[in-house]
Coordinates of C-alpha atoms and ligand atoms in Angstrom, one line a residue:
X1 CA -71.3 -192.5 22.7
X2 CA -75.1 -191.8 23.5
X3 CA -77.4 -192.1 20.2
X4 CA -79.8 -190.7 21.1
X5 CA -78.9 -186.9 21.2
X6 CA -79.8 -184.1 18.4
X7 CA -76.0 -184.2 17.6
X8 CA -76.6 -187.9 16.3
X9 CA -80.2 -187.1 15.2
X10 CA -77.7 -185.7 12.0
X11 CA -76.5 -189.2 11.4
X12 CA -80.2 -190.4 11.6
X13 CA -81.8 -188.1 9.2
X14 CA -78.3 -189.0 6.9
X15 CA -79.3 -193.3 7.3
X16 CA -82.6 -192.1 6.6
X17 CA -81.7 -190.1 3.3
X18 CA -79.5 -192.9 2.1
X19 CA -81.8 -195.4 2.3
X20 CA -84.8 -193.2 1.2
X21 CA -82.8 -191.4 -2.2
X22 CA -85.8 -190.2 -3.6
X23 CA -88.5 -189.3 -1.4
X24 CA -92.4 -187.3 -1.8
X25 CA -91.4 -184.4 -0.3
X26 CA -94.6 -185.3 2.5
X27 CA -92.5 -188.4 3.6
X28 CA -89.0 -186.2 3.3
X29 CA -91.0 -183.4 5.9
X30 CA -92.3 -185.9 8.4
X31 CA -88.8 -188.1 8.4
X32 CA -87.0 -184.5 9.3
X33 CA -89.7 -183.7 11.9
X34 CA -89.2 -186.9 13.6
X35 CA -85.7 -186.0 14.1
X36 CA -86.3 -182.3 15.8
X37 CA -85.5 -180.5 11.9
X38 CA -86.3 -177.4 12.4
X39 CA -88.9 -176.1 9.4
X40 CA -89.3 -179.0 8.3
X41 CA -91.2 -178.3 5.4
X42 CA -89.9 -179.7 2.0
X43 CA -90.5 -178.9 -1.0
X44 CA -90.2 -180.7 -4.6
X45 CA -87.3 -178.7 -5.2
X46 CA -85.8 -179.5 -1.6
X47 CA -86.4 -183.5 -2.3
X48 CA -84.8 -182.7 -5.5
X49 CA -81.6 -181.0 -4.3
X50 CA -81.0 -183.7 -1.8
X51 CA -80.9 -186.8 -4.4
X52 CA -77.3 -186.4 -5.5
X53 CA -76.5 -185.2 -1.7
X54 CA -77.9 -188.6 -0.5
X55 CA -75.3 -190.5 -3.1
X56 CA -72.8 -188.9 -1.2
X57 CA -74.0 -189.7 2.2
X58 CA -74.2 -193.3 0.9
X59 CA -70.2 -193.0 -0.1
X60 CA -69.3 -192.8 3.7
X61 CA -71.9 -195.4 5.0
X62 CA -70.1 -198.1 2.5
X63 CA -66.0 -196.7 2.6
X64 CA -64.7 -200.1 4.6
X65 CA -62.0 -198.5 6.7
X66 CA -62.7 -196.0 8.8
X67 CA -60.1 -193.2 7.8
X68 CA -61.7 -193.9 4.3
X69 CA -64.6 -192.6 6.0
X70 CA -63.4 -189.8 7.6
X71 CA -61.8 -188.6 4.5
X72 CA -65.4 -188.3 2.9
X73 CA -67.3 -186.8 5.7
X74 CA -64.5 -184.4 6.4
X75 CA -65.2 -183.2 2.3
X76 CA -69.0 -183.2 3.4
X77 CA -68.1 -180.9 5.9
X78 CA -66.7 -178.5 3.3
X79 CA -69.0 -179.3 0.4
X80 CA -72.2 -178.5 3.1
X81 CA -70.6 -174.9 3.8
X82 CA -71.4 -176.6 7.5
X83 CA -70.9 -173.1 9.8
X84 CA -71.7 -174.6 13.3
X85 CA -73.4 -171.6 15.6
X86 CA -74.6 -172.3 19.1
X87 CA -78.6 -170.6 19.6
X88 CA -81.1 -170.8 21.9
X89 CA -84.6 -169.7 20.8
X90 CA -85.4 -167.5 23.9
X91 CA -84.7 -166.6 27.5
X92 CA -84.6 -170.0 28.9
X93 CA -84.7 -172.1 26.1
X94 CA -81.2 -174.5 25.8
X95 CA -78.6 -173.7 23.5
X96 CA -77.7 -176.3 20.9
X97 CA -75.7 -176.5 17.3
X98 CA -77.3 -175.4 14.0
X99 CA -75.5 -175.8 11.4
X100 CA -76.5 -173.4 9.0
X101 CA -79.0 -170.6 9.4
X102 CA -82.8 -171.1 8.9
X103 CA -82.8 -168.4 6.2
X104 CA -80.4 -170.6 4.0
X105 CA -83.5 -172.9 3.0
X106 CA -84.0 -176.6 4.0
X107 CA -82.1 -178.5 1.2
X108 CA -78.2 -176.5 2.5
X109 CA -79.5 -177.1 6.2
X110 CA -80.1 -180.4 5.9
X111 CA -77.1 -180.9 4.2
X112 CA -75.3 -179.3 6.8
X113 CA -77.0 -180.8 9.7
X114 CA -76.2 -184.5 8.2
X115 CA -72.8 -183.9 7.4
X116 CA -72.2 -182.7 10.7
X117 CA -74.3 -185.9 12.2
X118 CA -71.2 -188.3 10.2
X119 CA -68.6 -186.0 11.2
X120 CA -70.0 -186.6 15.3
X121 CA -69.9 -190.0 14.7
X122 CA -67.1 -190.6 13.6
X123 CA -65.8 -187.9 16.1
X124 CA -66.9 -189.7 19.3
X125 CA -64.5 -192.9 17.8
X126 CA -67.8 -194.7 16.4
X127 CA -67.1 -194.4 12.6
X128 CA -66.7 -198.0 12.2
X129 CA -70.7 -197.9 13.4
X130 CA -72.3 -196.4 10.0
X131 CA -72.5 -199.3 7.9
X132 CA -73.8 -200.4 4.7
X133 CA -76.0 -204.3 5.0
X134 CA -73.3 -206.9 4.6
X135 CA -75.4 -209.2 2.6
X136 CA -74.8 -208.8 -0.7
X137 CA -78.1 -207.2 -2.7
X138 CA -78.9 -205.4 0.2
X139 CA -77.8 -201.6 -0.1
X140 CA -79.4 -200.9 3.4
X141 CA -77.3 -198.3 5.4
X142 CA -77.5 -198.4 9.4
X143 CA -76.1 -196.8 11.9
X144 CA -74.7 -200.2 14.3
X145 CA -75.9 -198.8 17.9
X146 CA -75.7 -202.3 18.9
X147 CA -73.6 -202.4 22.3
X148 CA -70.9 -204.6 21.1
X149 CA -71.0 -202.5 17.9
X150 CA -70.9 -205.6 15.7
X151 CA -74.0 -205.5 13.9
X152 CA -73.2 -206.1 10.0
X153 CA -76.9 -206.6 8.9
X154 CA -79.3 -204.1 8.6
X155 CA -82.3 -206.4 9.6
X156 CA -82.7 -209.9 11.2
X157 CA -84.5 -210.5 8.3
X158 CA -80.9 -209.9 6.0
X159 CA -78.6 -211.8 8.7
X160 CA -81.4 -214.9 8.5
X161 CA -81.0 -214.9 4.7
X162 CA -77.1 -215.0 4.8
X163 CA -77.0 -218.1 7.3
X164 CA -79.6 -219.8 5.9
X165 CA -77.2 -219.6 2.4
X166 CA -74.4 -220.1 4.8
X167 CA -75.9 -222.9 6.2
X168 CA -76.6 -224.5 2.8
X169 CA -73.2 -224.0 1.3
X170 CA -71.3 -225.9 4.4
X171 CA -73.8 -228.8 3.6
X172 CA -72.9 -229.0 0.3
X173 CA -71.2 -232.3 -0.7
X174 CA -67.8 -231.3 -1.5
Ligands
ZN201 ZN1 -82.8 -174.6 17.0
ZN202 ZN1 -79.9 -205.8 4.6

């Protein structure tokens, strides 16, 4: 699977809402703009109404198995009214998904758009790639574009930590 293609740019704005739950809606505007969001202006209100969404992003980033997974992104797909249309924005210009009209407001399109970004994923037989930071007290989620796909930490800095700890424990006099 590529990664770096709009339809995964979903799945990126969804690592970036999980691991950014509560953002100024300044840092919430530039984050989507950096991914291609169209109108990427947000609001309080839009911030807001993406908290308890981001919760339930998190949900499929941290399922273990990936039908588990599945199961939640598929009632993400239902619970973000996600209506994919094909639209070009002129003579010329290329077609690609939205995945709910610009009229519906940021908060539902953004909604829709990461819902959509999981469902891809997961889609293109890369599920087991969005994972949550395997050392325990980290609640970073990433999504593993690794070529071997077996990243389990979100930062070096994380995987350092838990060898280090590793490292300690085996030199423990038993
Ligand atoms: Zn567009
Ligand atoms: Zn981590």
């Amino acid at each position: 699977m590529q990664f770096n293609t709009y339809t995964v740019a979903g799945a990126r704005v969804a690592v970036w809402l999980v691991n950014h739950p509560a953002p100024a809606p300044p840092e919430l505007t530039a984050a989507l703009r950096e991914h291609d969001v169209h109108e990427p202006a947000a609001t309080a209100a839009d911030a807001a109404a993406l908290r308890p969404w981001a919760a339930r992003l998190r949900a499929v980033f941290e399922a273990g198995a990936v039908p588990a997974k599945a199961e939640l992104a598929d009632a993400l797909l239902v619970a973000a009214d996600c209506r994919p249309r094909l639209v070009s924005h002129g003579a010329g210009q290329p077609f690609h998904f939205h995945y709910a009209p610009v009229q519906t407001g940021l908060a539902p399109r953004v909604r829709a758009l990461t819902a959509a970004g999981l469902a891809h994923v997961i889609d293109g037989g890369d599920g087991a790639r969005l994972r949550a930071c395997a050392r325990a007290g980290c609640d970073v989620a990433f999504l593993d574009t690794s070529r071997n796909g077996r990243r389990h930490f979100c930062s070096v800095r994380c995987a350092n930590q838990v060898n280090v700890a590793n490292h300690r424990q085996r030199q423990r006099p038993a």
